[in-house]
Coordinates of C-alpha atoms in Angstrom, one line a residue:
X1 CA 6.7 7.7 1.0
X2 CA 4.3 6.9 -1.8
X3 CA 7.2 6.5 -4.3
X4 CA 9.0 4.1 -2.0
X5 CA 5.9 2.0 -1.6
X6 CA 5.7 1.6 -5.4
X7 CA 9.5 1.3 -5.9
X8 CA 10.1 -1.3 -3.2
X9 CA 7.8 -4.0 -4.6
X10 CA 9.2 -3.5 -8.1
X11 CA 12.8 -3.8 -6.7
X12 CA 11.9 -6.9 -4.8
X13 CA 10.2 -8.5 -7.8
X14 CA 13.4 -7.8 -9.8
X15 CA 15.6 -9.5 -7.3
X16 CA 13.2 -12.5 -7.1
X17 CA 13.1 -12.8 -10.9
X18 CA 16.9 -12.8 -11.1
X19 CA 17.2 -15.2 -8.1
X20 CA 14.7 -17.6 -9.8
X21 CA 16.5 -17.2 -13.1
X22 CA 19.8 -18.1 -11.5
X23 CA 18.3 -21.2 -9.9
X24 CA 16.9 -22.3 -13.3
X25 CA 20.3 -21.9 -14.9
X26 CA 21.9 -24.0 -12.1
X27 CA 19.5 -26.9 -12.6

């Protein structure tokens, strides 16, 4: 459970970073 709590935020941060990067490229 502890590993999941640490891995989940990092995984979400990665998706958000990629999502933001794609948006920047589109603009």
